[in-house]
PDB file of C-alpha atoms in Angstrom:
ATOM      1  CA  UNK A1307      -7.803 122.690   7.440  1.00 55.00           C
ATOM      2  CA  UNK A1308     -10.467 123.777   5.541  1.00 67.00           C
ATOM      3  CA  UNK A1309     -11.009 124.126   1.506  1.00 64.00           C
ATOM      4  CA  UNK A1310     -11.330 127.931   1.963  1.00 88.00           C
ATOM      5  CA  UNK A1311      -7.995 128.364   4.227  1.00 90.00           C
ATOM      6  CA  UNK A1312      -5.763 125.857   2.026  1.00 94.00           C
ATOM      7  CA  UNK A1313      -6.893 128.018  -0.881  1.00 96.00           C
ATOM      8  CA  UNK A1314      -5.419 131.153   0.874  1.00 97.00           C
ATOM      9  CA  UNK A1315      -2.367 129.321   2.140  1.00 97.00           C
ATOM     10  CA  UNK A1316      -1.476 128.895  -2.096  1.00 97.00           C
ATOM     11  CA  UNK A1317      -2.479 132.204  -2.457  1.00 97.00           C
ATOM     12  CA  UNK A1318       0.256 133.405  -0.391  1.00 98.00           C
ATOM     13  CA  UNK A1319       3.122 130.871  -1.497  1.00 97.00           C
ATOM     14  CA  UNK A1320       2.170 131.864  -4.934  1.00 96.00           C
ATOM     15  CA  UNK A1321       2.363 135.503  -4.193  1.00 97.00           C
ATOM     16  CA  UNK A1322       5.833 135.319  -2.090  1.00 97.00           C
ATOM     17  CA  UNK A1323       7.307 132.986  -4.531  1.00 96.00           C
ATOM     18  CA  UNK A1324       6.594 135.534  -7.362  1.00 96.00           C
ATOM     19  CA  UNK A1325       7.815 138.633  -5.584  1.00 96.00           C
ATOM     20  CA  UNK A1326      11.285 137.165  -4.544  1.00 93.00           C
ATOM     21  CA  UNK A1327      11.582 136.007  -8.293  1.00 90.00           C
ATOM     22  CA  UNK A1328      11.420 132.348  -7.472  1.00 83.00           C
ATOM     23  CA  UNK A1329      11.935 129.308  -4.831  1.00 77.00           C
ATOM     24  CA  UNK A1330      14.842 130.241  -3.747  1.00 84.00           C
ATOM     25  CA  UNK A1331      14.188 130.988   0.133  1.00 90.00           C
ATOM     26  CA  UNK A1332      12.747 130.400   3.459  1.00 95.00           C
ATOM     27  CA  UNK A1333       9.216 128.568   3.372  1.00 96.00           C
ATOM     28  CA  UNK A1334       6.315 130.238   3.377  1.00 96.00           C
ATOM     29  CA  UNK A1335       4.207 128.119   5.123  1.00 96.00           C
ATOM     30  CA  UNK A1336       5.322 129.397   8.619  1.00 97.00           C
ATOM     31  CA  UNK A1337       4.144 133.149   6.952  1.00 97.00           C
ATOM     32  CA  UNK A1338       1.348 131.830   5.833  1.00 97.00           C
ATOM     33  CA  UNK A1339       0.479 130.139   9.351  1.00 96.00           C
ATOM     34  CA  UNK A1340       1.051 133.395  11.380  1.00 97.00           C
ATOM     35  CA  UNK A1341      -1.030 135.507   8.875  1.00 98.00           C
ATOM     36  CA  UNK A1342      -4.283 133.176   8.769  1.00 97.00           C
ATOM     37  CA  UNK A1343      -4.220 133.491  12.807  1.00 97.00           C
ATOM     38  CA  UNK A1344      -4.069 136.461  12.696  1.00 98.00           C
ATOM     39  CA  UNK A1345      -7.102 136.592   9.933  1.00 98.00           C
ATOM     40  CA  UNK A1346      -8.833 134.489  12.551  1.00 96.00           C
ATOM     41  CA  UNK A1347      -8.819 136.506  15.563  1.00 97.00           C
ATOM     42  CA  UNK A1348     -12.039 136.156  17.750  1.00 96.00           C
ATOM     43  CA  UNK A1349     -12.578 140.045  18.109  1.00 95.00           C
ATOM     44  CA  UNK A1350     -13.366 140.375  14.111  1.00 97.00           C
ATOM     45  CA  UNK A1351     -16.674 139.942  12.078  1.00 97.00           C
ATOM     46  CA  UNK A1352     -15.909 141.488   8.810  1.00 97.00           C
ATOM     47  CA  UNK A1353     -11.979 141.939   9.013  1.00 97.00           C
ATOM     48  CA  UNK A1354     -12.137 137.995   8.354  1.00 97.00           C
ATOM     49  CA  UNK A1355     -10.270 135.895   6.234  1.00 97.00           C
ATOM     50  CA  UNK A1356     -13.255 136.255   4.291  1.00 96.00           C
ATOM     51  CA  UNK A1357     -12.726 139.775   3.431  1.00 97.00           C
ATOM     52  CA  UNK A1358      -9.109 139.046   2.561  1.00 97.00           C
ATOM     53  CA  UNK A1359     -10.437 136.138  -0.340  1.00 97.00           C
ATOM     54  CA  UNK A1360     -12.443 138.768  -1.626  1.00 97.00           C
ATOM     55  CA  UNK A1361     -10.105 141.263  -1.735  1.00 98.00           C
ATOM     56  CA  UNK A1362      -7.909 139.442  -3.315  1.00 98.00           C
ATOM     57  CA  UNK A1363     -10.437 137.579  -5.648  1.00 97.00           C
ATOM     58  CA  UNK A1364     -10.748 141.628  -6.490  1.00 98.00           C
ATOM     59  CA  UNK A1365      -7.187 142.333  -7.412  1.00 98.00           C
ATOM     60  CA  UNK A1366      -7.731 139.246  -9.951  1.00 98.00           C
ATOM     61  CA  UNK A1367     -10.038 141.255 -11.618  1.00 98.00           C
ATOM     62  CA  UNK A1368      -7.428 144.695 -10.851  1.00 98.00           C
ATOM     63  CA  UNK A1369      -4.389 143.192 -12.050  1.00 98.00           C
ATOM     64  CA  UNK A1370      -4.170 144.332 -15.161  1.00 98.00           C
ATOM     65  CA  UNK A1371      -3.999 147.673 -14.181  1.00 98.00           C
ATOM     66  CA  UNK A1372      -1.531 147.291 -11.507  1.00 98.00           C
ATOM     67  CA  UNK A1373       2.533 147.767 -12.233  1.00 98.00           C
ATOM     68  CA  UNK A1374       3.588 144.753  -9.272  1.00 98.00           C
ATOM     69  CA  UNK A1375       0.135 142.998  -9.187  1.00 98.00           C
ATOM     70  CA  UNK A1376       2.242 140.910  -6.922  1.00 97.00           C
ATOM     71  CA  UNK A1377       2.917 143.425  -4.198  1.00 98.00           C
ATOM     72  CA  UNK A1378      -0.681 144.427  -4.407  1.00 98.00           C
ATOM     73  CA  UNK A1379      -1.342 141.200  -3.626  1.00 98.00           C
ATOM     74  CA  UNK A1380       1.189 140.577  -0.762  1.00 98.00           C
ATOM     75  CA  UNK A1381      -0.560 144.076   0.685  1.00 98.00           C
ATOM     76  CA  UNK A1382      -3.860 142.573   0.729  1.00 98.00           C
ATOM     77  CA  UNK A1383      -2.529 139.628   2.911  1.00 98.00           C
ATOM     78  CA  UNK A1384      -1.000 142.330   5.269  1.00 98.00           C
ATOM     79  CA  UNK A1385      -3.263 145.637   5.148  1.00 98.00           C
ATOM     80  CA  UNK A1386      -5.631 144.251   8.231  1.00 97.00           C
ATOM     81  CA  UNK A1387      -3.130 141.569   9.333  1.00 98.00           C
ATOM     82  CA  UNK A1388      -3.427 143.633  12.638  1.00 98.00           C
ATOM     83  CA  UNK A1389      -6.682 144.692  13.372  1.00 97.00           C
ATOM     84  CA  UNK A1390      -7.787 146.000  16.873  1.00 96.00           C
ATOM     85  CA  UNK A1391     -11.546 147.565  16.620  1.00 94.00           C
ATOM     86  CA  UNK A1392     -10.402 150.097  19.726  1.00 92.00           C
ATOM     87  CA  UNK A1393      -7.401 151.285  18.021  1.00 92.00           C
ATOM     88  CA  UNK A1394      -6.366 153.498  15.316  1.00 90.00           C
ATOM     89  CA  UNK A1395      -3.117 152.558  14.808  1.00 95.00           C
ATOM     90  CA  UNK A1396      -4.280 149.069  12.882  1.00 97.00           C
ATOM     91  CA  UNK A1397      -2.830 149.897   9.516  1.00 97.00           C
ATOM     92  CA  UNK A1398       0.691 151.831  10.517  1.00 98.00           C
ATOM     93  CA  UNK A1399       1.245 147.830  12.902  1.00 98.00           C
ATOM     94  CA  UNK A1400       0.517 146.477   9.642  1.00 98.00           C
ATOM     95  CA  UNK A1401       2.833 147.788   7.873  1.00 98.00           C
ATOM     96  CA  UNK A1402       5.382 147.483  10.338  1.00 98.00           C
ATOM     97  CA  UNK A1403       4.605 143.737  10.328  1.00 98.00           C
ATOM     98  CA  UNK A1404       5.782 143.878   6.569  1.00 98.00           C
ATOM     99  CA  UNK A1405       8.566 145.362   7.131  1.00 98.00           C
ATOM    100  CA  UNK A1406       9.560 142.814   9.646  1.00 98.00           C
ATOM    101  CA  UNK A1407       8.320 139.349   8.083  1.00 98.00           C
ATOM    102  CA  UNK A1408       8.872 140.241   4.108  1.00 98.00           C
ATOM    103  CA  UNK A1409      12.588 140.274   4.166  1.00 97.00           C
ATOM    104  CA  UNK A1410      12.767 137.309   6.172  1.00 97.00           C
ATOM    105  CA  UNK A1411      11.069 135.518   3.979  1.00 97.00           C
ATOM    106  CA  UNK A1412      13.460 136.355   1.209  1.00 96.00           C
ATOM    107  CA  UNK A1413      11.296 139.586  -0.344  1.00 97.00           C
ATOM    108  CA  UNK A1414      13.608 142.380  -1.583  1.00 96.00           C
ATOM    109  CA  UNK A1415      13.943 145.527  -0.233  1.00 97.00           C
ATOM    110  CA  UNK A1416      12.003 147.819  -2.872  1.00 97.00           C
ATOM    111  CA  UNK A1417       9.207 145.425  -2.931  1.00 98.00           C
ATOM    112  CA  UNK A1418       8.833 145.372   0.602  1.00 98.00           C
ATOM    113  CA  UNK A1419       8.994 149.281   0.873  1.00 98.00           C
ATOM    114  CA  UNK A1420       6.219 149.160  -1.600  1.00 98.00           C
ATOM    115  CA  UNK A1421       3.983 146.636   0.030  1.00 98.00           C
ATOM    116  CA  UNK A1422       4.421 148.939   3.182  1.00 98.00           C
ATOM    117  CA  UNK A1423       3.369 151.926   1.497  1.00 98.00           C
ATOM    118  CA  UNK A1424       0.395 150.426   0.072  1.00 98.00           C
ATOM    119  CA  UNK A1425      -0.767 148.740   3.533  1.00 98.00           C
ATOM    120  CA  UNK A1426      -0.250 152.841   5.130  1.00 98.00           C
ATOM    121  CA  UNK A1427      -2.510 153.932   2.390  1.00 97.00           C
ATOM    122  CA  UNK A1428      -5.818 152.259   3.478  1.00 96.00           C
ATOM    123  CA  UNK A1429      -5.860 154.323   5.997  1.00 94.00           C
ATOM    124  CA  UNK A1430      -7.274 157.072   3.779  1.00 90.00           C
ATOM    125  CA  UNK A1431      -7.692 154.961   0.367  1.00 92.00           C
ATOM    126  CA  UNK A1432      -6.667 157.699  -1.329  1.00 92.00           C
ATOM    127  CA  UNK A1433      -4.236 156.727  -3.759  1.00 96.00           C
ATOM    128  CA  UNK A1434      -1.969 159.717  -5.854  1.00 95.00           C
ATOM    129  CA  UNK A1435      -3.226 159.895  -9.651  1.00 93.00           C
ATOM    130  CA  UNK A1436      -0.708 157.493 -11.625  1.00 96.00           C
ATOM    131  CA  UNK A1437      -0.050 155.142  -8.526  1.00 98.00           C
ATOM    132  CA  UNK A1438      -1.952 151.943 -10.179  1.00 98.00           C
ATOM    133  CA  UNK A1439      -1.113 149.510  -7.107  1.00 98.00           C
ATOM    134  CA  UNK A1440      -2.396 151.765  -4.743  1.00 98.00           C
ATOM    135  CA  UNK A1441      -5.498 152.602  -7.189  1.00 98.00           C
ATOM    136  CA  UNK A1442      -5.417 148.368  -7.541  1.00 98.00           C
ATOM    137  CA  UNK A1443      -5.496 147.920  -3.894  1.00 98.00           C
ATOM    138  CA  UNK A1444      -7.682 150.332  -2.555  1.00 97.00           C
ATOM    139  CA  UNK A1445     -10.522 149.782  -4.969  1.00 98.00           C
ATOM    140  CA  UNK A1446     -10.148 145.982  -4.187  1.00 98.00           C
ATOM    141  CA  UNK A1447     -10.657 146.749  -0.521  1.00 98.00           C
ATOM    142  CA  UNK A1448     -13.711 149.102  -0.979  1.00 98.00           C
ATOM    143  CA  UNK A1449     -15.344 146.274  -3.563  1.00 98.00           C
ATOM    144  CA  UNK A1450     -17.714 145.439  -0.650  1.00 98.00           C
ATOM    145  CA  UNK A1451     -19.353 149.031  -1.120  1.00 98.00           C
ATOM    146  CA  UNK A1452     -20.746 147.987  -4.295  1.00 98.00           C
ATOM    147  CA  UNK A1453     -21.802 144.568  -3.366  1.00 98.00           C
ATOM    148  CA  UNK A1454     -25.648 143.731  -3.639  1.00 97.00           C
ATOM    149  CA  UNK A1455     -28.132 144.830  -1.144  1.00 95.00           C
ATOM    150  CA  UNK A1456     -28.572 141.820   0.836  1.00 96.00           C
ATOM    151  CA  UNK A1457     -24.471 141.390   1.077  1.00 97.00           C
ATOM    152  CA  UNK A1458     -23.764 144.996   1.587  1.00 98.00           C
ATOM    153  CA  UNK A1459     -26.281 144.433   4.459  1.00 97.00           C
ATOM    154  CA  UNK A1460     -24.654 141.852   6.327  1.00 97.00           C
ATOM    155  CA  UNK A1461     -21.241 143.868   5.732  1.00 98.00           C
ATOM    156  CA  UNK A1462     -22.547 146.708   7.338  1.00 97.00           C
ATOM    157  CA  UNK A1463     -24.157 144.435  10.434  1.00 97.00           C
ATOM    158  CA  UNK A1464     -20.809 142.990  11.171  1.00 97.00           C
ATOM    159  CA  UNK A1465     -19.204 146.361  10.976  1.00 97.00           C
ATOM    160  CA  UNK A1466     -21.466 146.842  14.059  1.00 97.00           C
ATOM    161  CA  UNK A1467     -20.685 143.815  15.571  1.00 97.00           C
ATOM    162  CA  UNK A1468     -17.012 144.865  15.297  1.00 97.00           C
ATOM    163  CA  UNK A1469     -17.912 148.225  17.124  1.00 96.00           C
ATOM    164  CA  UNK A1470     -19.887 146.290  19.846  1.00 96.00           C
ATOM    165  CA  UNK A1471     -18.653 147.912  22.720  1.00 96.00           C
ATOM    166  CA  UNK A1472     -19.684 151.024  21.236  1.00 97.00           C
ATOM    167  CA  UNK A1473     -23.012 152.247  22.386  1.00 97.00           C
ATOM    168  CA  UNK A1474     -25.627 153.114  19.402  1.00 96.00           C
ATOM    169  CA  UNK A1475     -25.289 156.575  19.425  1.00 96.00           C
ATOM    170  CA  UNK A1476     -21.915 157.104  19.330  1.00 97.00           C
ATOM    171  CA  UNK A1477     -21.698 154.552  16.675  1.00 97.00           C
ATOM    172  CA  UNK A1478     -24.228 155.598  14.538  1.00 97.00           C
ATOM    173  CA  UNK A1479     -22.891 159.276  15.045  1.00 97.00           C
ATOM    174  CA  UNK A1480     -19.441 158.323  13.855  1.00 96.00           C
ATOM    175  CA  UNK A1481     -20.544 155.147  11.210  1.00 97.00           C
ATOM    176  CA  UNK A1482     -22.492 158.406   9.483  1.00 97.00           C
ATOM    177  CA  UNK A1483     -19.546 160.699   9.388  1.00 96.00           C
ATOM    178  CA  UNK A1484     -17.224 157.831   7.699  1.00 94.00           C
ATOM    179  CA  UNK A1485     -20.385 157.793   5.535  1.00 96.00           C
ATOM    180  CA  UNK A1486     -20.841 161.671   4.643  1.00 96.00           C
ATOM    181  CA  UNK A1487     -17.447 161.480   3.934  1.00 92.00           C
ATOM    182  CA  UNK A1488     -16.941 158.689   1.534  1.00 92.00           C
ATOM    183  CA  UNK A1489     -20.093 160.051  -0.757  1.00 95.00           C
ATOM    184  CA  UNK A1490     -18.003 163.474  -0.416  1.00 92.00           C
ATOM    185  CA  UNK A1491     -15.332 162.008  -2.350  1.00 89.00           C
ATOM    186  CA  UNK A1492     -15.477 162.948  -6.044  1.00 92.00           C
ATOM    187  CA  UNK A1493     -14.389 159.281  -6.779  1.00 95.00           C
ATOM    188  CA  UNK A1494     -14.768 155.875  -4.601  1.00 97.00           C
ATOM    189  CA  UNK A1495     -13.109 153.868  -6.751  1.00 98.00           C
ATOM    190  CA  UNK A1496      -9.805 154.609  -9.431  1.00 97.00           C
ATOM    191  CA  UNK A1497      -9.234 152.213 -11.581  1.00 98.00           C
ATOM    192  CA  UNK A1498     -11.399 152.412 -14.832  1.00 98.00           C
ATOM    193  CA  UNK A1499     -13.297 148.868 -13.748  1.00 98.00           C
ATOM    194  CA  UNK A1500     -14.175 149.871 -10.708  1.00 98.00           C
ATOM    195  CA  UNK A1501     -15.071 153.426 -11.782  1.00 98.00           C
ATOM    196  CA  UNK A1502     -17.298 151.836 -14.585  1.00 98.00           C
ATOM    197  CA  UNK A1503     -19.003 148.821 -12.492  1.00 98.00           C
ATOM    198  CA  UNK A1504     -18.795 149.159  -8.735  1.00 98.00           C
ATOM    199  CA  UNK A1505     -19.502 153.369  -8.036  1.00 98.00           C
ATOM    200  CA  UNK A1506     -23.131 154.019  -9.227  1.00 98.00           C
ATOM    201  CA  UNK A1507     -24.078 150.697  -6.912  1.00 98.00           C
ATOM    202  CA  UNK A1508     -21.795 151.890  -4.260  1.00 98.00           C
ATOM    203  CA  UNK A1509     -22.835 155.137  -4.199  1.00 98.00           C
ATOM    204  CA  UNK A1510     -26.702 153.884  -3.590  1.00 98.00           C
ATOM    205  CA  UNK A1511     -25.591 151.510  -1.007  1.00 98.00           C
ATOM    206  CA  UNK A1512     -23.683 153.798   1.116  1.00 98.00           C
ATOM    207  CA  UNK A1513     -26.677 156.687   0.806  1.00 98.00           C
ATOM    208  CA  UNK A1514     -29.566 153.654   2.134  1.00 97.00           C
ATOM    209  CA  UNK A1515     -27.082 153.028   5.189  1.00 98.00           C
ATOM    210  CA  UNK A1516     -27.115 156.914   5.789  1.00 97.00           C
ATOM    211  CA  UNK A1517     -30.709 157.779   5.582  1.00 97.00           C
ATOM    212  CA  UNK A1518     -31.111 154.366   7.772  1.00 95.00           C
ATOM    213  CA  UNK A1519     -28.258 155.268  10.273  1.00 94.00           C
ATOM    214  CA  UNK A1520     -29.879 159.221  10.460  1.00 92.00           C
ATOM    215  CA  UNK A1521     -33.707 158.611  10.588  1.00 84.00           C
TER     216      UNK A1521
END
């Protein structure tokens, strides 16, 4: 096992233990086991377990902010657990897949409900004003968008590679309309940290890609 995946597989006990309000219950090693395979999955390049460290490496920095830090954090672990490139039903499976394995593994029922509402709202990142995990969660995800030129690069490269079997047209046709339509958005990012340090950069980033993607 490596240094990186052991680190995630204490991320997650430490999460599940927290959210069920202590030992008592099944082991989460089994959870944790499924989840990483799934994190692993040959067809992805940036829906990687690497994306889920740094998300949740981002909700360190978030948690203040949040009300259940902890079921932010269990949503990160499940908001791309299934991820299909040629589907567009990843996120609803995802949450479904909470509602199935939390209370199993000894979660309550509220905290569950809320850890499946947060994984349905990446689909638009869009949180209500006032909801602080789902401001928490979604700016966590859309860190990336502010990450330096040379990362945001490679990010947006295995994006492609994701898409592969679409042709370049299409792709660039419909990579520039999520585009248009993120910089349309009078806010990227909620939370008064991400607003302050991550929208100016992102902003930039996700204009280059544009003007590359459209001439």
């Amino acid at each position: 096992m490596t240094d990186s995946a052991q680190s995630l597989r204490i991320r997650w006990q430490e999460a599940l233990v927290a959210a069920r309000g202590g030992d008592g219950g099944p082991d989460p090693s089994p959870y944790a086991d499924n989840l990483l395979e799934r994190w692993a999955e040959p067809q992805r390049r940036y829906h990687t377990t690497a994306h889920l460290a740094a998300v949740l490496g981002h909700i360190d920095t978030l948690a203040g902010h949040a009300a259940d830090a902890d079921a932010v954090r269990l949503a990160a672990w499940f908001h791309d657990a299934v991820y299909r490139p040629d589907r567009s039903e990843n996120e609803e499976r995802s949450a479904v897949l909470a509602e199935r394995a939390l209370p199993e593994a000894g979660v309550p029922a509220a905290t569950t409900a809320e850890v499946a509402r947060l994984v349905r709202l990446t689909v638009t990142h869009d949180p209500a004003a006032g909801d602080t995990n789902g401001e928490a969660l979604c700016d966590a995800d859309l860190a990336i968008l502010a990450a330096p030129p040379k990362e945001y690069a490679q990010y947006a490269a295995r994006v492609r590679e994701e898409y592969g079997f679409v042709p370049d047209e299409a792709f660039r046709e419909g990579r520039a309309a999520v585009l248009r339509q993120l910089l349309e958005l009078p806010r990227l990012f909620r939370t008064p940290h991400g607003a302050a340090e991550w929208e100016t950069r992102a902003r930039h980033n996700l204009a280059t890609e544009l003007e590359l993607l459209t001439h």
